[in-house]
Amino acid sequence: MHINNSDSNSSLPYREGGGRVSTYSFSVEPFHVDFTGHLFLGVLGNHLLNAAGRHSHNRGWGIDQLNERHYTWVLSRLSIELTEMPAQYEHVEVETWVESVMKLFTERNFLIRNADDGRIYGYARSIWAMIDVETRQPSNLLELKDGDILNYVIPAEEKPCPIAKFGRTVRFSNEPYRAIPTYYSDVDINGHINSVKYIEHILDLFPREQFEHNFIHRFDIAYKTESYLGDILTFFTEEVPEDGCATASTHVEIRKHVGVAEKPAGEVVVQAKVQFKNT
Amino acid sequence: MHINNSDSNSSLPYREGGGRVSTYSFSVEPFHVDFTGHLFLGVLGNHLLNAAGRHSHNRGWGIDQLNERHYTWVLSRLSIELTEMPAQYEHVEVETWVESVMKLFTERNFLIRNADDGRIYGYARSIWAMIDVETRQPSNLLELKDGDILNYVIPAEEKPCPIAKFGRTVRFSNEPYRAIPTYYSDVDINGHINSVKYIEHILDLFPREQFEHNFIHRFDIAYKTESYLGDILTFFTEEVPEDGCATASTHVEIRKHVGVAEKPAGEVVVQAKVQFKNT
């Protein structure tokens, strides 16, 4: 196991929840809610990524600090499971911590709760790799900074994250459901399509009625490769029954095409699963 | 003139800048910057609207307070003029105040500056109407709450906003440049296409190269009528030389179509102007 239970973290600056857990707060702004008055999942995703960024930064592992060393964090997978989506004007707290560190990946978890009454909206899991900016190759997390990252691990037995890990998506044999071009607003500072924009584009596959009587219970997304400004994205969808669940999941695959999308093939950029539940 | 210079505002809770001006701060998050490392204009627009919302709320004129009285604010025009766009990790302060109140409209201004060194990024002007939610008719601002709104006015002689007011756009005679469908992520809590989403869609009309060597010096947008989830938006563009300016403006008109956009006609939803300058 690559887990270090030493007490060396006791010298870290303490924040709410202790030296290995950070808590970040935000309010659900009117401009961040959908037509049902609930937070957009993409905006929640953004807040989770911000929480992750600050937690890393405060421990010397932020992207801005790593860039000087020519490394950067790459989000590989994100799974969000909610019993309720925060509503307009609610105050939300996100706890984040690292559950494990392997050679090439680290698992970071999130707890999402109401800051006023403490009720839990849900949890999230994420998997990150560290890559060398020049070579685009993954780096050995255990060798960087003399294994310092292990000081921040909280094993699952100590702080559980009670949602399933990312599950596989099906194979897609059908025709693409939609193809969209990508523009200026889709890309981040690296010129890549923004990870949150994929979430928006995926939810845009569903009609208005889908959101009127349901909420997004679970959303899983795996980032397989980067796409760039100007790429055409094609979206494949498949309804899949979930074991022991009343409602099916929609599995989604996004493939990219440089220029016009002529063939159904194309490199896989993103795989995702969306499960709605009745409100 | 509908301006009240009385000293009755001295009993208001004081915030930075005095009782009629509020200052709101934000940081330029990594997930809010474009590929040049500068804040997305749409995100800046969001921050301005948030500042406006809080300034109104703290004076008893917030949307949540007005909804109880069946009124709501509607943004009619927004003009942003910048000498520089805030960059990633910079700390920004937005000052906002009301310059004038007329029967059916109020003018609200913004100053945008760096919180650390005080340098001014630019200014913004906006025009708002108050409508009755049931009848959709504009309300008389001077009659609501016994003319209380006049207590918050700072006339231009006292606090100038040194950018031009919104100027007209040209007539568009050409074919539409682009047509796009609207989806779940485009709409706000009222089911209308979000005012900031129009800004994104307009900037998405420009190719990558436009942003590589230029920044958005000035952006004007007039909201003429609402569009809804499922409407098709068509975009008309025209290059227009600006008097005394080296660079032309791009004038944009957005029209809406219910269902498929067959005709170039269609109700005008938005008119806008974008002026880039060399960086």
XYZ file of C-alpha atoms in Angstrom:
558
model
C 0.000 0.000 0.000
C 1.206 3.485 -0.823
C -0.324 5.004 2.257
C 1.572 6.748 4.981
C -0.132 7.011 8.337
C 2.653 8.928 10.014
C 1.876 11.900 12.192
C 4.155 14.214 10.242
C 1.120 16.102 8.973
C 0.529 17.516 12.436
C 2.949 20.317 11.596
C 0.822 21.477 8.653
C -1.247 24.635 8.998
C -4.618 23.530 10.326
C -7.783 24.414 8.524
C -11.312 23.399 9.369
C -11.420 19.616 9.593
C -7.718 19.203 10.296
C -4.459 19.427 8.396
C -5.299 16.910 5.720
C -8.829 18.098 4.992
C -9.718 21.537 3.671
C -13.157 23.098 3.574
C -14.141 25.689 0.991
C -17.413 27.590 0.926
C -19.503 29.136 -1.776
C -22.992 30.534 -2.232
C -25.327 29.435 -4.981
C -25.521 32.639 -7.023
C -28.638 33.458 -9.061
C -26.546 33.369 -12.234
C -25.406 29.815 -11.522
C -28.765 28.067 -11.323
C -30.749 26.268 -14.001
C -34.423 26.829 -14.795
C -35.434 24.688 -11.792
C -33.526 27.030 -9.436
C -30.775 24.484 -8.696
C -27.033 24.792 -9.199
C -25.763 23.769 -12.627
C -23.744 20.556 -12.294
C -20.980 22.154 -14.355
C -20.725 25.006 -11.847
C -20.577 22.487 -8.987
C -17.804 20.719 -10.898
C -15.974 24.033 -11.173
C -16.242 24.546 -7.408
C -14.880 21.041 -6.786
C -11.927 21.732 -9.068
C -11.327 25.053 -7.312
C -11.401 23.323 -3.931
C -8.931 20.744 -5.232
C -6.688 23.480 -6.595
C -6.574 25.384 -3.320
C -6.102 22.265 -1.217
C -3.129 21.315 -3.406
C -1.780 24.842 -3.470
C -1.837 25.172 0.310
C 0.289 22.062 0.561
C 2.856 23.092 -2.061
C 1.301 20.974 -4.811
C -0.623 23.652 -6.762
C -0.512 23.931 -10.539
C 1.175 27.342 -10.307
C 3.900 25.886 -8.072
C 4.260 22.790 -10.210
C 4.515 24.725 -13.444
C 7.830 26.077 -12.258
C 8.891 22.472 -12.103
C 7.283 21.717 -15.498
C 4.604 19.479 -14.062
C 0.848 19.861 -14.116
C -2.166 18.013 -12.723
C -4.475 16.330 -15.206
C -7.999 15.312 -14.199
C -8.640 11.759 -15.326
C -12.012 10.902 -13.789
C -14.744 12.655 -11.837
C -17.822 11.033 -10.261
C -20.471 13.083 -8.458
C -23.370 11.460 -6.588
C -26.075 13.590 -4.992
C -29.295 13.073 -3.078
C -30.152 16.717 -3.661
C -28.720 19.559 -5.733
C -28.016 22.835 -3.862
C -30.620 25.510 -4.577
C -30.311 29.248 -5.232
C -28.949 31.294 -2.308
C -27.955 28.205 -0.299
C -24.531 28.191 1.343
C -22.430 25.202 0.447
C -19.260 23.752 1.935
C -16.961 21.401 0.084
C -14.566 19.240 2.061
C -11.743 17.733 0.060
C -9.033 15.254 0.875
C -6.720 12.696 -0.743
C -7.744 9.070 -0.260
C -4.763 7.375 -1.845
C -1.652 7.924 -3.892
C -0.318 5.412 -6.377
C 2.679 5.751 -8.633
C 0.818 7.420 -11.481
C -2.527 8.404 -9.977
C -3.998 9.927 -6.879
C -7.590 9.651 -5.645
C -9.165 12.833 -4.286
C -12.594 12.826 -2.628
C -15.165 15.496 -1.830
C -18.033 15.873 0.609
C -20.664 18.481 -0.335
C -22.896 19.800 2.457
C -25.150 22.677 3.422
C -23.130 25.177 5.455
C -26.098 26.242 7.592
C -27.770 22.989 8.660
C -25.010 20.519 7.811
C -27.160 18.261 5.637
C -25.159 16.361 3.054
C -25.970 16.942 -0.607
C -23.602 14.222 -1.736
C -20.046 13.157 -2.450
C -17.600 13.114 -5.307
C -14.560 11.101 -6.283
C -11.809 12.127 -8.656
C -8.628 10.647 -10.088
C -5.678 12.785 -11.119
C -2.345 12.195 -12.824
C 0.704 14.418 -12.781
C 2.252 14.963 -16.187
C 5.481 16.498 -17.381
C 4.462 19.541 -19.429
C 7.269 19.072 -21.953
C 7.051 15.356 -22.608
C 3.299 14.960 -21.778
C 4.346 11.781 -19.949
C 2.934 10.875 -16.513
C 5.272 11.412 -13.579
C 5.894 9.188 -10.576
C 4.010 10.905 -7.757
C 5.893 8.974 -5.114
C 9.252 10.288 -6.264
C 8.343 13.981 -6.567
C 9.333 16.152 -3.608
C 10.640 13.101 -1.761
C 7.211 11.510 -1.453
C 5.812 14.553 0.364
C 2.337 13.854 -1.075
C 1.952 10.823 1.205
C 1.750 13.151 4.182
C -1.710 14.244 3.057
C -3.354 10.859 2.523
C -6.388 9.898 4.632
C -7.146 6.212 4.024
C -10.752 5.169 3.359
C -11.011 3.372 6.716
C -10.346 6.664 8.456
C -12.542 8.932 6.291
C -14.899 7.027 4.011
C -16.419 8.364 0.786
C -19.624 6.318 0.565
C -20.173 6.358 -3.202
C -19.086 3.794 -5.793
C -15.963 4.315 -7.841
C -16.183 5.094 -11.545
C -17.725 2.237 -13.526
C -17.117 1.387 -17.140
C -19.269 2.652 -19.971
C -20.721 0.392 -22.662
C -19.498 0.088 -26.218
C -21.344 2.380 -28.627
C -22.527 0.873 -31.875
C -25.122 3.424 -32.961
C -24.899 6.576 -35.033
C -23.814 9.821 -33.357
C -26.667 11.669 -31.661
C -25.168 15.111 -32.216
C -22.061 16.812 -33.635
C -20.956 20.258 -32.474
C -18.122 22.606 -33.415
C -15.918 24.035 -30.651
C -15.237 27.736 -30.188
C -13.305 30.308 -28.162
C -15.507 29.950 -25.052
C -14.896 26.195 -24.912
C -11.160 26.303 -24.247
C -9.017 26.875 -21.169
C -5.615 28.473 -20.707
C -3.929 25.432 -22.259
C -6.037 25.658 -25.414
C -7.824 22.422 -24.433
C -11.600 22.097 -24.316
C -12.414 22.917 -20.665
C -13.297 19.874 -18.562
C -16.453 21.596 -17.289
C -17.585 22.475 -20.828
C -17.822 18.756 -21.633
C -20.245 18.423 -18.705
C -22.392 21.234 -20.113
C -22.369 19.772 -23.608
C -23.356 16.345 -22.247
C -26.277 17.723 -20.223
C -27.359 19.715 -23.283
C -28.104 16.361 -24.955
C -31.219 16.041 -22.759
C -34.531 17.775 -23.466
C -36.097 20.297 -21.112
C -38.625 17.730 -19.826
C -35.802 15.553 -18.479
C -34.885 18.266 -15.967
C -38.432 19.250 -15.065
C -39.245 16.180 -12.984
C -35.807 14.702 -12.329
C -32.496 15.714 -10.847
C -29.035 14.426 -11.705
C -28.434 11.725 -9.129
C -25.078 10.568 -10.445
C -22.667 11.845 -13.059
C -19.452 10.057 -14.071
C -16.939 11.386 -16.547
C -13.598 10.012 -17.741
C -11.233 12.256 -19.666
C -9.361 10.083 -22.173
C -7.502 12.592 -24.324
C -7.517 16.339 -25.001
C -9.485 18.078 -27.736
C -8.739 21.541 -29.081
C -10.419 24.735 -30.307
C -11.832 23.986 -33.746
C -12.251 20.235 -33.263
C -15.687 18.842 -34.102
C -17.096 16.780 -31.216
C -19.526 13.949 -31.945
C -21.730 12.579 -29.167
C -22.827 8.942 -28.972
C -25.476 7.944 -26.453
C -26.911 4.664 -25.164
C -29.577 3.992 -22.541
C -28.332 1.321 -20.126
C -30.342 -0.275 -17.277
C -28.497 -0.073 -13.956
C -28.449 -3.120 -11.674
C -30.880 -2.624 -8.823
C -31.931 0.854 -9.960
C -35.358 1.940 -11.109
C -33.963 4.404 -13.612
C -31.599 3.718 -16.493
C -28.335 5.547 -17.045
C -27.435 7.320 -20.219
C -23.929 6.442 -21.319
C -22.204 9.038 -23.484
C -19.060 8.944 -25.562
C -17.513 12.017 -27.162
C -15.176 11.565 -30.115
C -13.201 14.296 -31.821
C -12.654 15.082 -35.467
C -10.267 17.617 -36.873
C -12.314 19.528 -39.429
C -15.615 18.127 -40.682
C -16.911 14.973 -39.000
C -17.250 12.634 -41.965
C -16.864 9.275 -40.321
C -18.495 7.932 -37.187
C -15.015 6.942 -35.990
C -12.659 9.467 -34.385
C -10.559 9.416 -31.240
C -12.444 8.998 -27.958
C -12.132 12.176 -25.871
C -14.598 11.582 -23.052
C -16.762 8.771 -21.675
C -19.565 9.608 -19.281
C -22.662 8.279 -17.545
C -25.647 10.297 -16.364
C -28.302 8.927 -14.042
C -31.419 10.963 -13.263
C -33.835 10.335 -10.384
C -37.345 11.629 -9.820
C -37.476 14.753 -7.674
C -34.044 65.884 -13.359
C -34.837 62.774 -11.356
C -31.806 63.105 -9.142
C -31.928 63.538 -5.413
C -28.882 65.006 -3.730
C -30.272 64.839 -0.226
C -28.095 63.618 2.610
C -30.596 60.978 3.702
C -28.211 58.279 2.513
C -25.903 59.033 5.417
C -28.019 56.723 7.580
C -27.375 53.756 5.285
C -24.936 51.073 6.372
C -21.520 52.165 5.153
C -19.432 49.956 2.968
C -16.131 50.721 1.358
C -16.566 53.902 -0.692
C -19.532 55.166 1.261
C -23.217 54.428 1.552
C -24.113 54.762 -2.112
C -21.143 52.855 -3.520
C -20.419 49.184 -2.843
C -17.215 47.350 -3.586
C -17.119 43.627 -4.311
C -13.990 41.564 -4.774
C -13.143 38.434 -6.689
C -10.089 36.510 -7.804
C -9.466 35.450 -11.367
C -9.737 31.676 -11.011
C -7.808 29.370 -13.345
C -11.094 27.953 -14.611
C -12.329 31.389 -15.649
C -9.566 32.395 -18.037
C -9.332 32.009 -21.801
C -6.395 30.543 -23.707
C -4.475 33.819 -23.344
C -4.689 33.578 -19.535
C -7.171 36.474 -19.223
C -10.630 36.507 -17.683
C -13.483 35.568 -20.006
C -15.584 38.661 -20.712
C -18.705 36.626 -19.933
C -17.332 35.804 -16.466
C -16.542 39.486 -15.901
C -20.125 40.242 -16.951
C -21.322 37.710 -14.392
C -19.294 39.401 -11.659
C -20.741 42.798 -12.625
C -24.271 41.385 -12.430
C -23.474 39.818 -9.059
C -22.133 43.134 -7.772
C -25.293 44.847 -9.019
C -27.457 42.203 -7.367
C -25.761 42.564 -3.981
C -25.697 46.361 -4.113
C -29.452 46.332 -4.790
C -30.110 43.657 -2.188
C -28.273 45.553 0.555
C -30.523 48.521 -0.094
C -33.789 46.588 -0.113
C -34.030 46.481 -3.899
C -32.806 42.909 -4.570
C -34.593 40.550 -6.938
C -35.446 38.201 -4.066
C -37.014 41.065 -2.126
C -38.805 42.428 -5.174
C -40.199 39.057 -6.145
C -42.336 39.158 -3.031
C -43.798 42.311 -4.495
C -44.043 40.728 -7.978
C -41.372 42.933 -9.514
C -38.062 41.999 -11.059
C -35.074 43.808 -12.572
C -34.438 43.394 -16.273
C -31.068 44.229 -17.791
C -31.585 46.344 -20.879
C -28.060 47.398 -21.872
C -24.505 46.673 -20.799
C -21.345 48.408 -22.062
C -17.881 47.391 -20.870
C -14.751 49.325 -21.856
C -11.317 48.102 -20.789
C -7.706 49.110 -21.251
C -6.644 45.722 -19.944
C -8.403 42.455 -19.083
C -7.642 40.994 -15.612
C -5.269 38.030 -15.755
C -5.246 34.696 -13.933
C -4.783 34.915 -10.136
C -5.227 38.719 -10.091
C -7.477 40.204 -7.405
C -10.189 42.429 -8.759
C -12.504 44.937 -7.122
C -15.730 46.117 -8.678
C -17.268 49.359 -7.466
C -20.881 49.860 -8.418
C -23.291 52.748 -8.034
C -26.455 54.233 -9.537
C -25.893 57.270 -11.757
C -29.497 58.191 -12.436
C -33.066 57.043 -12.080
C -35.770 57.862 -14.573
C -39.374 56.756 -14.550
C -38.783 53.489 -16.410
C -35.010 53.050 -16.361
C -32.054 53.362 -14.048
C -28.412 53.745 -15.019
C -25.902 51.723 -12.994
C -22.145 52.140 -13.443
C -19.108 50.061 -12.543
C -15.429 50.706 -11.977
C -13.149 47.657 -12.338
C -9.713 47.852 -10.691
C -6.847 45.737 -9.429
C -7.282 45.191 -5.689
C -3.541 45.098 -4.991
C -2.098 48.068 -6.881
C -5.310 49.994 -7.611
C -4.773 50.274 -11.354
C -7.999 50.617 -13.287
C -8.865 47.921 -15.820
C -11.893 49.833 -17.054
C -15.495 50.839 -16.538
C -18.944 49.604 -17.386
C -22.375 51.139 -17.805
C -25.702 49.369 -17.593
C -29.367 50.257 -17.949
C -32.095 48.394 -16.075
C -35.876 48.409 -16.050
C -38.181 47.098 -13.354
C -41.011 44.967 -14.637
C -44.132 43.561 -13.073
C -43.715 39.773 -13.195
C -47.419 39.148 -13.875
C -48.097 41.737 -16.558
C -44.506 41.961 -17.939
C -45.063 45.724 -18.059
C -42.401 48.181 -16.884
C -43.011 49.783 -13.497
C -42.534 53.379 -12.443
C -39.318 53.310 -10.404
C -40.062 56.680 -8.850
C -43.328 55.484 -7.345
C -42.088 52.198 -5.859
C -41.270 52.306 -2.139
C -42.057 56.015 -2.022
C -39.153 56.952 -4.309
C -36.615 55.316 -1.964
C -34.355 54.514 -4.943
C -33.455 58.205 -5.319
C -31.540 58.007 -2.043
C -28.863 55.946 -3.778
C -28.199 58.105 -6.829
C -24.732 59.619 -7.325
C -24.914 62.126 -10.191
C -22.224 62.022 -12.889
C -20.745 65.361 -11.750
C -20.022 63.807 -8.373
C -18.737 60.398 -9.565
C -18.013 60.253 -13.294
C -17.945 57.105 -15.400
C -15.558 58.119 -18.185
C -16.793 55.859 -20.983
C -19.331 56.602 -23.708
C -22.925 55.486 -23.386
C -24.305 52.717 -25.559
C -24.317 53.669 -29.248
C -26.630 52.354 -31.934
C -25.842 49.373 -34.119
C -26.152 49.424 -37.889
C -28.917 47.820 -39.943
C -28.030 44.326 -41.104
C -28.721 43.492 -44.708
C -26.557 40.419 -45.180
C -27.208 36.715 -44.688
C -26.869 35.233 -41.202
C -23.308 34.287 -40.298
C -24.321 31.422 -38.014
C -27.421 29.725 -36.585
C -27.319 27.778 -33.306
C -29.861 25.787 -31.311
C -30.299 26.579 -27.600
C -30.102 23.973 -24.857
C -30.465 23.362 -21.104
C -27.159 25.088 -20.212
C -28.217 28.280 -21.995
C -31.169 29.160 -19.773
C -31.542 30.787 -16.369
C -34.065 30.309 -13.577
C -36.725 32.127 -15.602
C -36.281 29.814 -18.585
C -34.772 32.680 -20.601
C -31.470 32.423 -22.427
C -28.964 33.720 -19.847
C -27.702 37.240 -20.555
C -24.089 36.097 -20.163
C -24.580 33.183 -22.580
C -25.323 35.678 -25.367
C -21.923 37.248 -24.672
C -20.246 33.841 -25.001
C -22.097 33.021 -28.214
C -21.158 36.413 -29.694
C -17.452 36.014 -28.874
C -17.588 32.492 -30.305
C -18.225 34.112 -33.711
C -14.540 35.148 -33.816
C -11.697 32.832 -34.830
C -8.847 31.921 -32.506
C -6.474 34.341 -34.268
C -8.659 37.303 -33.296
C -7.888 36.679 -29.619
C -4.216 35.866 -30.065
C -3.024 39.397 -30.786
C -5.972 41.501 -29.605
C -8.046 42.045 -26.502
C -11.662 43.126 -26.230
C -11.420 46.876 -25.758
C -15.149 47.562 -25.761
C -18.262 45.417 -25.699
C -21.824 46.770 -25.944
C -24.936 44.667 -25.716
C -28.622 45.613 -25.799
C -31.214 43.053 -24.734
C -34.344 43.670 -26.831
C -36.553 40.701 -25.996
C -36.272 37.298 -24.320
C -35.515 34.034 -26.084
C -36.253 30.588 -24.675
C -34.842 27.066 -24.452
C -35.317 25.483 -27.861
C -35.302 28.703 -29.886
C -32.897 28.819 -32.808
C -30.659 31.896 -32.675
C -29.320 33.394 -35.911
C -26.337 35.739 -35.824
C -25.852 38.614 -38.272
C -22.544 40.453 -38.340
C -21.219 43.593 -40.011
C -17.789 45.217 -39.843
C -18.197 48.940 -39.139
C -15.382 51.554 -39.037
C -15.447 53.576 -35.800
C -14.928 57.349 -35.983
C -11.421 58.227 -34.860
C -10.474 54.622 -34.127
C -7.840 52.553 -35.871
C -9.814 49.349 -35.529
C -13.300 48.593 -36.804
C -16.119 47.320 -34.628
C -18.081 44.206 -35.360
C -21.787 44.833 -35.002
C -23.871 41.765 -34.195
C -27.581 41.148 -34.221
C -29.190 37.995 -32.843
C -32.651 37.022 -34.022
C -34.749 34.152 -32.733
C -36.769 31.515 -34.511
C -39.117 29.046 -32.911
C -38.223 25.718 -34.480
C -36.100 25.586 -37.627
C -34.662 28.875 -38.896
C -36.031 29.015 -42.417
C -36.194 32.718 -43.036
C -33.545 35.366 -42.412
C -36.236 37.401 -40.594
C -37.155 36.654 -36.976
C -37.565 38.827 -33.916
C -34.469 40.745 -32.789
C -33.280 39.435 -29.412
C -29.926 41.132 -28.967
C -27.843 43.847 -30.625
C -24.169 44.116 -29.806
C -20.872 45.705 -30.805
C -17.403 44.307 -30.211
C -14.233 46.328 -30.641
C -10.833 44.660 -30.358
C -7.498 46.438 -29.873
C -3.969 45.183 -30.350
C -2.380 43.895 -27.167
